[in-house]
Structure formats: C-alpha cells, structure tokens
Amino acid sequence: MYLNDLKENIDNEINQLNNIAMNIGVNTAVIKDWNKKIRDSLITYSTDKFIHQFETQIRNEIIKKSIKNPKFWGYKSIDNDSYGLNMSADTNYTRSLPLDKIEKQFKNSKLMENCICFNSGMAALNAVITICQKIINVPVYAYSAYFETYSLLKEITIKNKMFENKDAYLNAFADSNLHLVEMPVCSTERQDLSINEIKTGILNSKKEVFILIIDSTLELENKQKIKSLLNINKNLIVFKVRSGLKLDQFGLELANLGIVEVYSNLSSKHIEFIVNMLKNYRAVSGLSIDYNSYLRLIAPILTAKDKVLYKQKIKSNTSKLFEIISQKKNKYFKVKFKFGLPFIFLIPTCPNFKLVNWVDDLVKEVNDKGGYLPYGTSFGFRHTRLEIIDDRKKQPYLRLAPGAFLGKSNNILLQYLENKICEKYAK
C-alpha cells in the first residue's frame, strides 16, 4: 500500500468531521451511525465514499438550517413592525445587507482592524483595484499568473503592466506606486516574492504614498510579515485579498466568498474612509453577499486554529503525494510542483497521449471499487481532485489536487501512473 498512514488519515478526518457536525447541531445518533459505518468499512475503498457522504450530510444540514430561517423566505425589502426593529434587524436586501457577523470571523489578528467581505474573490479584487485607482490614478503593476486576474485587469483598467519574470518586475518596481502581487504566485514556473523584496522595492521608491494589493488565495501558511512593512517611513496601505471559497470553508463549499483584509500605517480616520469607500462600492455595484449565502456562512463550523491546521494538512498532503509520484519515475508524464502550492501538474510527454481516456478509466475504476476520487474544477478541498486543463493553446494537462484527506482511492491513481498502464494510452 502506497499510503502507509491511511489509518491515521481516516482517524483525523473522522475527528474533524465530528467536530464540525457537533458545532452545527447534527444529531448525536446520526454522527455515531456515520462513525460506525466508516469504521466498519476499514480499510476498504468504500471508506473514502462513506467519509464523503458524511461530509455531504454535514453540508446539507447547514443548508437546510439556512432555509428554515424565517428571514430566508422574507421579501427583498425590509418588513418590520417598528422603526427600532427596522434599524436593528438584519436585512435580506442583498445590497444593504450588513456583513458584520461574517467579517468578525476573519478579524483574527490584532494587527488587522478591518475586514470587508464580497460575494466572490474576483468581486473583492474588482472592488479593491477600482477604489485604489480612484485614490491614486496610476498604472497597476502586477506580478500574477492567475488567468482571471489578467482578464479582470484588462477589462477594468486602462493602464496596467503584467510581469512574468520576477527580476523584471522588481527592476521596474519603483515606476508605479500601485502594485498587485500573488503570494504565492499561481505558477510552478515563476518564483515567489518575499515580503523583504517588496519592502526593499517600496523603500527604493520616491513615492510618498504606496498601495500594495496581495492576492493570498493560495496562501497555505500565514507567514507574511505585514507588520515589518508597516514600520517603514512611507504612507502605506496593504490590501490582502483572497477567495474565501478555497481554503476558508473546510472543503464544504457552502458559498462563494471574497475576503479583503486592510492593513496600514495611516491614521485610523483615513483607513476608515477607505473601508467605507469599499463598502459603498460593494453596495452600489451589487458585489455583496446574498442572504442565502449569508445564512450558510455565519454557521459556526470550526475555529481559526482549526483552519490553520486544515491548510497545513493540504500542504503536507500535496508534498507527500508529489514525493510518491516522483519516485515512480513515470516516462509518460512530466511532473511539475512548487512547494507551497495546493496542486501538482502532470503534463503528458507524448503528444498523442489520450489524457481524457486515461482520466475516464481511472475514475471509473475508483467508482467500480466503491471509492471516491472526483473529477472537477478548482482544486482539492477535502478529497483529492482531478482536472484536465485545456486552454487550447497547448497540449491539455492534468491538475492533481490533494485535499485535507488522502484516502485509499489515491492508490488507484498511483497505479494508473505505472508506466505499464500509461503505455496503452500513448499508442
């Protein structure tokens, strides 16, 4: 067996799912039934499927509870018995819905005074870039590999400059005081930036005011030393923007979410003004969270500490699977990986490799054996996930994304990476 710590993986997964289930009020008898079903199946392929079904029931319970909330069925405008109630109650009118209960969950740092949530990561990035260019009308210099970010900049900004090389970006750093960077950058080909490199660039700039937007969607460990940036002798505003769907919902994918954290060494009145600009833009542009999503996202799932451990598990699993795949020395796939990213790329070395057939047969065998290894977009959240990336410009390749749980179904994936099996798909 390739994954020799499978029993430990299963125990850890059951414990975390039990904690989530208890926090949201799932019946104790139901939890015990799922635990028994999972443990009675040890260690078979069906264990993976039962764990996924337990996870799905937890998700369903959160959604059912949101639907049972009487406000879910309310009108889109406020209907209350008095002025006082009207002012104190949550409204289900999306544009003016106060998001304090959600935003409070992400204010887990004494350094961060402000957090603003949006209906998606791209909506959050849209709002921040728009407001920043209103504050200082200068070109956006971007070091980013995420395709949607490039497309967004192209649509909403007249002046921007995209960099694919880290050295070229750092050499041109002082030419603008509005920067957008991915940390880590979403590419195995490009080098990541460090806070110290950005700090040096800001110090070398002649600009007195500097705005930095950090896309931290793929950040698996919160090691960025934002505080060291704020101690420099420059007027600095830092926006950390991320998709809250990816790594903030423990793989349950309850709703789209964008999160903006604001850090600055400016006076509080200036920051409050900027935060209010973002909230006003959120309201008038329709970028706020709808009431259905709001009710799902305020459910008490786990703590901030649990979230850190969840991200660390994904990071560890990805490195572990990469190491196992590398040892196989497969001649039909080129393996690309960068430590710290939550996925691995498998690129066929043969131009005629039948990748779609390979994936279909792999998934079919997992299903036939009663396991669970899904094909789907985005990347792994709780379970390993496969996705074919085809931009129609080059040969399609596979993105393999381990989640927080490495189950036995991964053994079939590893078997399909044997040269003897791959050979028939290269003919």
Short mmCIF file of C-alpha atoms in Angstrom, two decimals:
data_model
loop_
_atom_site.label_atom_id
_atom_site.label_comp_id
_atom_site.label_asym_id
_atom_site.label_seq_id
_atom_site.Cartn_x
_atom_site.Cartn_y
_atom_site.Cartn_z
CA MET A 1 0.00 0.00 0.00
CA TYR A 2 1.41 3.39 -1.01
CA LEU A 3 -0.23 5.41 1.75
CA ASN A 4 1.00 3.55 4.83
CA ASP A 5 -0.51 6.05 7.27
CA LEU A 6 -4.03 5.54 5.90
CA LYS A 7 -5.50 4.59 9.30
CA GLU A 8 -4.19 7.83 10.82
CA ASN A 9 -5.61 9.84 7.88
CA ILE A 10 -9.04 8.29 8.42
CA ASP A 11 -8.98 8.91 12.19
CA ASN A 12 -8.03 12.57 11.70
CA GLU A 13 -10.74 13.07 9.09
CA ILE A 14 -13.44 11.48 11.25
CA ASN A 15 -12.43 13.63 14.24
CA GLN A 16 -12.63 16.88 12.28
CA LEU A 17 -15.93 15.98 10.62
CA ASN A 18 -17.32 15.02 14.05
CA ASN A 19 -16.31 18.43 15.44
CA ILE A 20 -17.96 20.28 12.56
CA ALA A 21 -21.11 18.14 12.85
CA MET A 22 -21.39 18.79 16.61
CA ASN A 23 -20.79 22.53 16.19
CA ILE A 24 -23.68 22.87 13.75
CA GLY A 25 -26.03 20.69 15.83
CA VAL A 26 -26.16 17.41 13.88
CA ASN A 27 -27.95 14.76 15.95
CA THR A 28 -25.52 12.71 18.06
CA ALA A 29 -27.11 9.44 16.94
CA VAL A 30 -26.56 10.41 13.28
CA ILE A 31 -22.90 11.17 13.97
CA LYS A 32 -22.46 7.80 15.71
CA ASP A 33 -24.12 5.99 12.79
CA TRP A 34 -21.71 7.56 10.29
CA ASN A 35 -18.72 6.80 12.53
CA LYS A 36 -19.77 3.16 12.77
CA LYS A 37 -20.35 2.88 9.02
CA ILE A 38 -16.93 4.37 8.29
CA ARG A 39 -15.07 2.30 10.87
CA ASP A 40 -16.83 -0.93 9.88
CA SER A 41 -15.55 -0.39 6.32
CA LEU A 42 -11.87 -0.01 7.37
CA ILE A 43 -9.70 -0.12 5.35
CA THR A 44 -11.54 -0.50 2.05
CA TYR A 45 -12.19 1.81 -0.86
CA SER A 46 -15.72 2.30 0.49
CA THR A 47 -14.27 4.16 3.49
CA ASP A 48 -13.49 7.11 1.20
CA LYS A 49 -17.04 7.12 -0.16
CA PHE A 50 -18.64 6.95 3.29
CA ILE A 51 -16.43 9.79 4.56
CA HIS A 52 -17.54 11.89 1.60
CA GLN A 53 -21.20 11.04 2.28
CA PHE A 54 -20.80 12.06 5.94
CA GLU A 55 -19.22 15.33 4.79
CA THR A 56 -22.10 15.85 2.33
CA GLN A 57 -24.68 15.33 5.07
CA ILE A 58 -22.95 17.97 7.22
CA ARG A 59 -23.09 20.40 4.29
CA ASN A 60 -26.76 19.56 3.70
CA GLU A 61 -27.57 20.21 7.37
CA ILE A 62 -26.04 23.69 7.19
CA ILE A 63 -28.02 24.49 4.04
CA LYS A 64 -31.27 23.06 5.47
CA LYS A 65 -30.84 25.15 8.60
CA SER A 66 -30.37 28.30 6.50
CA ILE A 67 -33.57 27.56 4.58
CA LYS A 68 -35.51 27.07 7.83
CA ASN A 69 -34.58 30.58 8.94
CA PRO A 70 -37.79 32.64 8.52
CA LYS A 71 -35.80 35.53 7.03
CA PHE A 72 -34.75 33.27 4.16
CA TRP A 73 -38.31 33.45 2.86
CA GLY A 74 -38.76 37.17 3.52
CA TYR A 75 -39.28 39.91 0.97
CA LYS A 76 -36.28 41.57 -0.62
CA SER A 77 -37.14 44.78 1.20
CA ILE A 78 -37.39 45.13 4.98
CA ASP A 79 -40.73 44.40 6.63
CA ASN A 80 -40.76 45.10 10.38
CA ASP A 81 -43.27 46.26 12.98
CA SER A 82 -41.39 49.33 14.13
CA TYR A 83 -38.63 51.77 13.28
CA GLY A 84 -36.47 50.31 16.07
CA LEU A 85 -36.76 46.77 14.76
CA ASN A 86 -36.08 48.01 11.26
CA MET A 87 -32.79 49.58 12.36
CA SER A 88 -31.56 46.64 14.43
CA ALA A 89 -32.53 43.65 12.30
CA ASP A 90 -30.52 42.08 9.55
CA THR A 91 -31.98 42.88 6.18
CA ASN A 92 -32.26 40.32 3.41
CA TYR A 93 -31.94 43.03 0.79
CA THR A 94 -28.59 41.98 -0.64
CA ARG A 95 -27.08 45.36 -1.47
CA SER A 96 -27.54 46.74 2.04
CA LEU A 97 -27.07 43.52 4.00
CA PRO A 98 -24.72 44.16 6.95
CA LEU A 99 -21.97 41.55 6.93
CA ASP A 100 -20.56 42.15 10.42
CA LYS A 101 -21.26 38.58 11.59
CA ILE A 102 -19.25 37.13 8.70
CA GLU A 103 -16.47 39.70 8.77
CA LYS A 104 -15.98 39.19 12.50
CA GLN A 105 -14.90 35.60 11.82
CA PHE A 106 -11.87 36.81 9.88
CA LYS A 107 -10.70 39.51 12.28
CA ASN A 108 -8.34 37.11 14.00
CA SER A 109 -5.33 39.42 14.20
CA LYS A 110 -4.68 42.41 16.48
CA LEU A 111 -2.80 43.95 13.59
CA MET A 112 -5.83 43.88 11.30
CA GLU A 113 -8.53 46.37 12.17
CA ASN A 114 -10.72 45.96 9.11
CA CYS A 115 -12.18 43.13 7.06
CA ILE A 116 -14.61 43.55 4.17
CA CYS A 117 -16.39 40.59 2.54
CA PHE A 118 -17.72 40.29 -1.02
CA ASN A 119 -19.67 37.71 -3.00
CA SER A 120 -16.54 36.20 -4.59
CA GLY A 121 -12.78 36.51 -4.70
CA MET A 122 -12.87 38.21 -8.12
CA ALA A 123 -15.56 40.64 -6.89
CA ALA A 124 -13.29 41.55 -3.97
CA LEU A 125 -10.33 42.08 -6.30
CA ASN A 126 -12.52 44.15 -8.65
CA ALA A 127 -13.58 46.44 -5.80
CA VAL A 128 -10.08 46.91 -4.38
CA ILE A 129 -8.48 47.70 -7.76
CA THR A 130 -11.30 50.12 -8.66
CA ILE A 131 -11.08 52.02 -5.37
CA CYS A 132 -7.26 52.06 -5.41
CA GLN A 133 -7.16 53.62 -8.86
CA LYS A 134 -9.64 56.20 -7.62
CA ILE A 135 -7.29 57.05 -4.74
CA ILE A 136 -4.15 57.25 -6.93
CA ASN A 137 -4.67 57.33 -10.67
CA VAL A 138 -1.54 55.42 -11.72
CA PRO A 139 -0.86 52.18 -13.65
CA VAL A 140 -1.27 48.86 -11.86
CA TYR A 141 1.95 46.83 -11.90
CA ALA A 142 1.04 43.18 -11.48
CA TYR A 143 3.05 40.05 -10.80
CA SER A 144 0.36 37.42 -11.24
CA ALA A 145 -0.16 34.12 -13.07
CA TYR A 146 -3.88 33.60 -12.48
CA PHE A 147 -5.64 33.93 -15.85
CA GLU A 148 -8.82 35.54 -14.45
CA THR A 149 -6.76 38.25 -12.72
CA TYR A 150 -5.13 39.15 -16.02
CA SER A 151 -8.56 39.26 -17.71
CA LEU A 152 -10.01 41.43 -14.93
CA LEU A 153 -7.18 43.96 -15.14
CA LYS A 154 -7.61 44.12 -18.89
CA GLU A 155 -11.34 44.88 -18.53
CA ILE A 156 -11.40 47.41 -15.67
CA THR A 157 -8.09 49.30 -16.04
CA ILE A 158 -6.80 51.41 -18.89
CA LYS A 159 -3.21 51.33 -17.72
CA ASN A 160 -1.62 48.20 -16.31
CA LYS A 161 1.56 46.26 -16.78
CA MET A 162 1.79 42.49 -16.28
CA PHE A 163 5.12 40.87 -15.42
CA GLU A 164 6.01 37.22 -15.98
CA ASN A 165 9.57 37.44 -14.68
CA LYS A 166 10.32 38.23 -11.06
CA ASP A 167 13.58 40.08 -11.73
CA ALA A 168 11.97 42.23 -14.43
CA TYR A 169 9.14 43.06 -12.04
CA LEU A 170 11.46 44.04 -9.19
CA ASN A 171 13.65 46.13 -11.53
CA ALA A 172 10.57 48.12 -12.64
CA PHE A 173 9.05 48.25 -9.15
CA ALA A 174 9.73 51.94 -8.49
CA ASP A 175 7.94 53.08 -11.66
CA SER A 176 4.50 52.76 -10.04
CA ASN A 177 3.14 53.04 -6.51
CA LEU A 178 0.15 50.73 -7.10
CA HIS A 179 1.06 47.05 -7.17
CA LEU A 180 -0.85 43.77 -7.34
CA VAL A 181 1.05 40.59 -6.47
CA GLU A 182 0.14 36.95 -5.89
CA MET A 183 1.74 35.45 -2.80
CA PRO A 184 2.36 32.67 -3.60
CA VAL A 185 2.21 33.16 -7.33
CA CYS A 186 -0.07 30.62 -9.03
CA SER A 187 2.60 29.04 -11.23
CA THR A 188 5.26 26.36 -10.95
CA GLU A 189 7.36 28.34 -13.45
CA ARG A 190 7.54 31.66 -11.63
CA GLN A 191 9.44 32.45 -8.45
CA ASP A 192 7.54 33.66 -5.41
CA LEU A 193 8.09 37.10 -3.96
CA SER A 194 9.08 37.66 -0.35
CA ILE A 195 7.91 40.47 1.91
CA ASN A 196 11.53 41.63 2.22
CA GLU A 197 11.84 42.02 -1.56
CA ILE A 198 8.66 44.08 -1.65
CA LYS A 199 9.85 46.12 1.33
CA THR A 200 13.12 46.91 -0.48
CA GLY A 201 11.18 47.97 -3.58
CA ILE A 202 8.97 50.32 -1.57
CA LEU A 203 11.95 51.86 0.24
CA ASN A 204 13.70 52.49 -3.10
CA SER A 205 10.63 54.22 -4.49
CA LYS A 206 10.47 58.01 -4.45
CA LYS A 207 6.71 57.91 -3.97
CA GLU A 208 5.40 59.00 -0.59
CA VAL A 209 2.17 57.01 -0.80
CA PHE A 210 2.23 53.33 -1.73
CA ILE A 211 -0.60 50.84 -2.22
CA LEU A 212 0.03 47.11 -2.29
CA ILE A 213 -2.65 44.52 -3.16
CA ILE A 214 -1.73 40.95 -2.20
CA ASP A 215 -3.75 38.08 -3.65
CA SER A 216 -3.29 35.48 -0.89
CA THR A 217 -5.85 32.94 -2.16
CA LEU A 218 -3.29 30.12 -2.29
CA GLU A 219 -1.53 31.01 0.95
CA LEU A 220 -1.32 27.79 2.97
CA GLU A 221 0.71 29.24 5.84
CA ASN A 222 0.22 32.75 7.21
CA LYS A 223 3.88 33.72 7.39
CA GLN A 224 3.75 37.06 5.61
CA LYS A 225 5.38 39.71 7.80
CA ILE A 226 2.91 42.51 7.13
CA LYS A 227 3.97 44.26 10.35
CA SER A 228 7.51 44.76 9.05
CA LEU A 229 6.08 46.61 6.02
CA LEU A 230 4.06 48.98 8.16
CA ASN A 231 7.13 50.09 10.11
CA ILE A 232 8.76 51.76 7.10
CA ASN A 233 8.83 55.53 6.58
CA LYS A 234 6.23 55.57 3.79
CA ASN A 235 2.49 56.10 3.76
CA LEU A 236 1.40 52.55 3.06
CA ILE A 237 -1.91 50.73 2.56
CA VAL A 238 -1.92 46.95 2.14
CA PHE A 239 -4.99 45.02 0.94
CA LYS A 240 -4.87 41.24 1.33
CA VAL A 241 -7.49 39.74 -0.97
CA ARG A 242 -8.48 36.10 -1.28
CA SER A 243 -11.24 33.78 -2.38
CA GLY A 244 -12.91 32.56 0.79
CA LEU A 245 -14.32 29.53 -1.02
CA LYS A 246 -10.97 27.84 -1.49
CA LEU A 247 -9.43 27.42 1.97
CA ASP A 248 -11.77 29.09 4.46
CA GLN A 249 -14.74 26.67 4.46
CA PHE A 250 -13.05 23.35 5.33
CA GLY A 251 -13.92 21.91 1.94
CA LEU A 252 -17.69 22.22 2.39
CA GLU A 253 -18.03 24.82 -0.41
CA LEU A 254 -21.02 26.46 1.26
CA ALA A 255 -20.98 29.65 -0.82
CA ASN A 256 -18.79 31.93 -2.91
CA LEU A 257 -16.93 34.45 -0.78
CA GLY A 258 -14.29 37.13 -1.20
CA ILE A 259 -12.30 38.45 1.77
CA VAL A 260 -10.37 41.71 1.97
CA GLU A 261 -8.10 42.46 4.94
CA VAL A 262 -6.85 46.04 5.31
CA TYR A 263 -3.52 46.98 6.94
CA SER A 264 -1.96 50.44 7.05
CA ASN A 265 0.30 52.84 8.95
CA LEU A 266 -2.02 55.75 8.12
CA SER A 267 -4.23 57.30 10.78
CA SER A 268 -7.45 55.44 11.62
CA LYS A 269 -9.65 58.18 10.12
CA HIS A 270 -8.02 57.73 6.70
CA ILE A 271 -8.39 53.95 6.84
CA GLU A 272 -12.00 54.23 7.95
CA PHE A 273 -12.67 56.46 4.95
CA ILE A 274 -11.13 53.88 2.56
CA VAL A 275 -13.04 51.00 4.18
CA ASN A 276 -16.29 52.95 3.79
CA MET A 277 -15.44 53.55 0.11
CA LEU A 278 -15.09 49.79 -0.36
CA LYS A 279 -18.36 49.08 1.46
CA ASN A 280 -20.21 51.73 -0.53
CA TYR A 281 -18.82 50.37 -3.79
CA ARG A 282 -19.84 46.87 -2.68
CA ALA A 283 -23.41 48.06 -2.15
CA VAL A 284 -23.94 50.11 -5.31
CA SER A 285 -22.19 47.60 -7.60
CA GLY A 286 -24.10 44.56 -6.30
CA LEU A 287 -20.95 42.82 -5.08
CA SER A 288 -22.29 41.96 -1.64
CA ILE A 289 -23.28 38.51 -0.37
CA ASP A 290 -26.83 37.29 -0.98
CA TYR A 291 -28.92 36.39 2.05
CA ASN A 292 -28.94 32.66 1.33
CA SER A 293 -25.13 32.57 1.31
CA TYR A 294 -25.03 34.84 4.37
CA LEU A 295 -27.07 32.35 6.42
CA ARG A 296 -24.76 29.50 5.42
CA LEU A 297 -21.56 31.40 6.11
CA ILE A 298 -22.48 32.52 9.64
CA ALA A 299 -22.83 28.87 10.75
CA PRO A 300 -20.26 28.11 13.49
CA ILE A 301 -18.05 25.48 11.90
CA LEU A 302 -14.56 25.44 13.45
CA THR A 303 -12.03 27.85 14.96
CA ALA A 304 -9.30 29.92 13.31
CA LYS A 305 -6.77 27.46 14.74
CA ASP A 306 -8.61 24.58 13.04
CA LYS A 307 -8.40 26.50 9.77
CA VAL A 308 -4.62 26.79 10.11
CA LEU A 309 -4.34 23.05 10.73
CA TYR A 310 -6.62 22.35 7.75
CA LYS A 311 -4.38 24.39 5.43
CA GLN A 312 -1.25 22.75 6.81
CA LYS A 313 -2.75 19.32 6.14
CA ILE A 314 -3.40 20.23 2.50
CA LYS A 315 0.17 21.50 2.18
CA SER A 316 1.58 18.33 3.76
CA ASN A 317 -0.59 16.01 1.65
CA THR A 318 0.39 17.75 -1.58
CA SER A 319 4.11 17.44 -0.79
CA LYS A 320 3.65 13.81 0.23
CA LEU A 321 1.79 12.84 -2.94
CA PHE A 322 4.33 14.69 -5.09
CA GLU A 323 7.14 12.75 -3.45
CA ILE A 324 5.41 9.41 -4.06
CA ILE A 325 4.63 10.29 -7.69
CA SER A 326 8.22 11.44 -8.30
CA GLN A 327 9.58 8.10 -7.05
CA LYS A 328 7.58 6.29 -9.73
CA LYS A 329 9.72 7.85 -12.50
CA ASN A 330 6.85 7.84 -14.96
CA LYS A 331 8.08 8.46 -18.50
CA TYR A 332 4.66 9.42 -19.88
CA PHE A 333 4.10 12.40 -17.57
CA LYS A 334 6.31 15.32 -16.67
CA VAL A 335 5.61 16.23 -13.04
CA LYS A 336 5.64 19.90 -12.03
CA PHE A 337 5.23 21.12 -8.47
CA LYS A 338 6.22 24.13 -6.37
CA PHE A 339 6.40 23.72 -2.61
CA GLY A 340 3.57 25.69 -1.00
CA LEU A 341 1.01 25.33 -3.79
CA PRO A 342 -2.00 23.03 -3.22
CA PHE A 343 -1.71 21.15 -6.52
CA ILE A 344 0.58 19.13 -8.78
CA PHE A 345 0.68 19.33 -12.58
CA LEU A 346 1.03 16.17 -14.70
CA ILE A 347 1.95 17.03 -18.28
CA PRO A 348 1.88 14.25 -20.91
CA THR A 349 5.27 13.83 -22.60
CA CYS A 350 3.69 12.11 -25.59
CA PRO A 351 1.73 14.44 -27.94
CA ASN A 352 -0.76 11.66 -28.71
CA PHE A 353 -1.38 10.66 -25.09
CA LYS A 354 -5.11 10.00 -24.62
CA LEU A 355 -5.48 12.00 -21.40
CA VAL A 356 -9.30 12.09 -21.41
CA ASN A 357 -9.47 8.29 -21.76
CA TRP A 358 -6.86 7.87 -19.03
CA VAL A 359 -8.84 10.05 -16.60
CA ASP A 360 -12.19 8.43 -17.51
CA ASP A 361 -10.80 4.92 -16.96
CA LEU A 362 -9.16 5.94 -13.70
CA VAL A 363 -12.34 7.48 -12.28
CA LYS A 364 -14.41 4.51 -13.49
CA GLU A 365 -12.13 2.04 -11.71
CA VAL A 366 -12.33 4.07 -8.49
CA ASN A 367 -16.13 4.05 -8.73
CA ASP A 368 -16.27 0.34 -9.59
CA LYS A 369 -14.27 -0.44 -6.45
CA GLY A 370 -16.59 1.71 -4.33
CA GLY A 371 -14.11 4.51 -3.72
CA TYR A 372 -14.25 8.27 -4.15
CA LEU A 373 -11.84 10.35 -6.24
CA PRO A 374 -13.73 13.11 -8.04
CA TYR A 375 -13.10 14.90 -11.30
CA GLY A 376 -13.96 18.59 -11.02
CA THR A 377 -12.90 22.18 -11.41
CA SER A 378 -10.93 24.24 -8.88
CA PHE A 379 -8.64 22.27 -6.58
CA GLY A 380 -8.83 19.68 -3.80
CA PHE A 381 -10.60 20.73 -0.66
CA ARG A 382 -11.16 17.63 1.45
CA HIS A 383 -10.51 14.85 -1.10
CA THR A 384 -8.04 14.53 -3.97
CA ARG A 385 -9.48 16.08 -7.13
CA LEU A 386 -8.54 15.71 -10.80
CA GLU A 387 -8.98 18.31 -13.51
CA ILE A 388 -7.88 18.48 -17.14
CA ILE A 389 -6.62 21.96 -18.03
CA ASP A 390 -7.10 22.78 -21.70
CA ASP A 391 -6.52 26.36 -22.84
CA ARG A 392 -6.49 25.19 -26.48
CA LYS A 393 -3.08 26.82 -26.94
CA LYS A 394 -1.01 23.83 -25.89
CA GLN A 395 -1.46 20.17 -25.09
CA PRO A 396 -4.01 19.51 -22.31
CA TYR A 397 -2.52 18.53 -18.95
CA LEU A 398 -3.75 17.32 -15.58
CA ARG A 399 -4.03 19.28 -12.36
CA LEU A 400 -3.93 16.93 -9.41
CA ALA A 401 -5.01 18.50 -6.14
CA PRO A 402 -4.82 16.58 -2.84
CA GLY A 403 -7.14 17.92 -0.18
CA ALA A 404 -7.08 17.54 3.59
CA PHE A 405 -7.79 13.79 3.39
CA LEU A 406 -5.69 11.25 1.50
CA GLY A 407 -7.84 8.14 1.19
CA LYS A 408 -7.24 4.70 -0.27
CA SER A 409 -8.66 5.75 -3.65
CA ASN A 410 -5.35 7.54 -4.25
CA ASN A 411 -3.77 4.08 -4.59
CA ILE A 412 -5.66 3.58 -7.85
CA LEU A 413 -4.40 6.95 -9.07
CA LEU A 414 -0.85 5.86 -8.28
CA GLN A 415 -1.40 2.53 -10.04
CA TYR A 416 -2.52 4.42 -13.15
CA LEU A 417 0.80 6.24 -13.05
CA GLU A 418 2.67 2.97 -13.58
CA ASN A 419 4.48 3.03 -16.93
CA LYS A 420 2.89 -0.26 -17.99
CA ILE A 421 -0.63 1.14 -17.60
CA CYS A 422 0.21 4.51 -19.20
CA GLU A 423 1.76 2.79 -22.22
CA LYS A 424 -1.58 1.80 -23.78
CA TYR A 425 -2.83 5.43 -23.69
CA ALA A 426 0.24 6.65 -25.59
CA LYS A 427 -0.35 4.46 -28.66
#
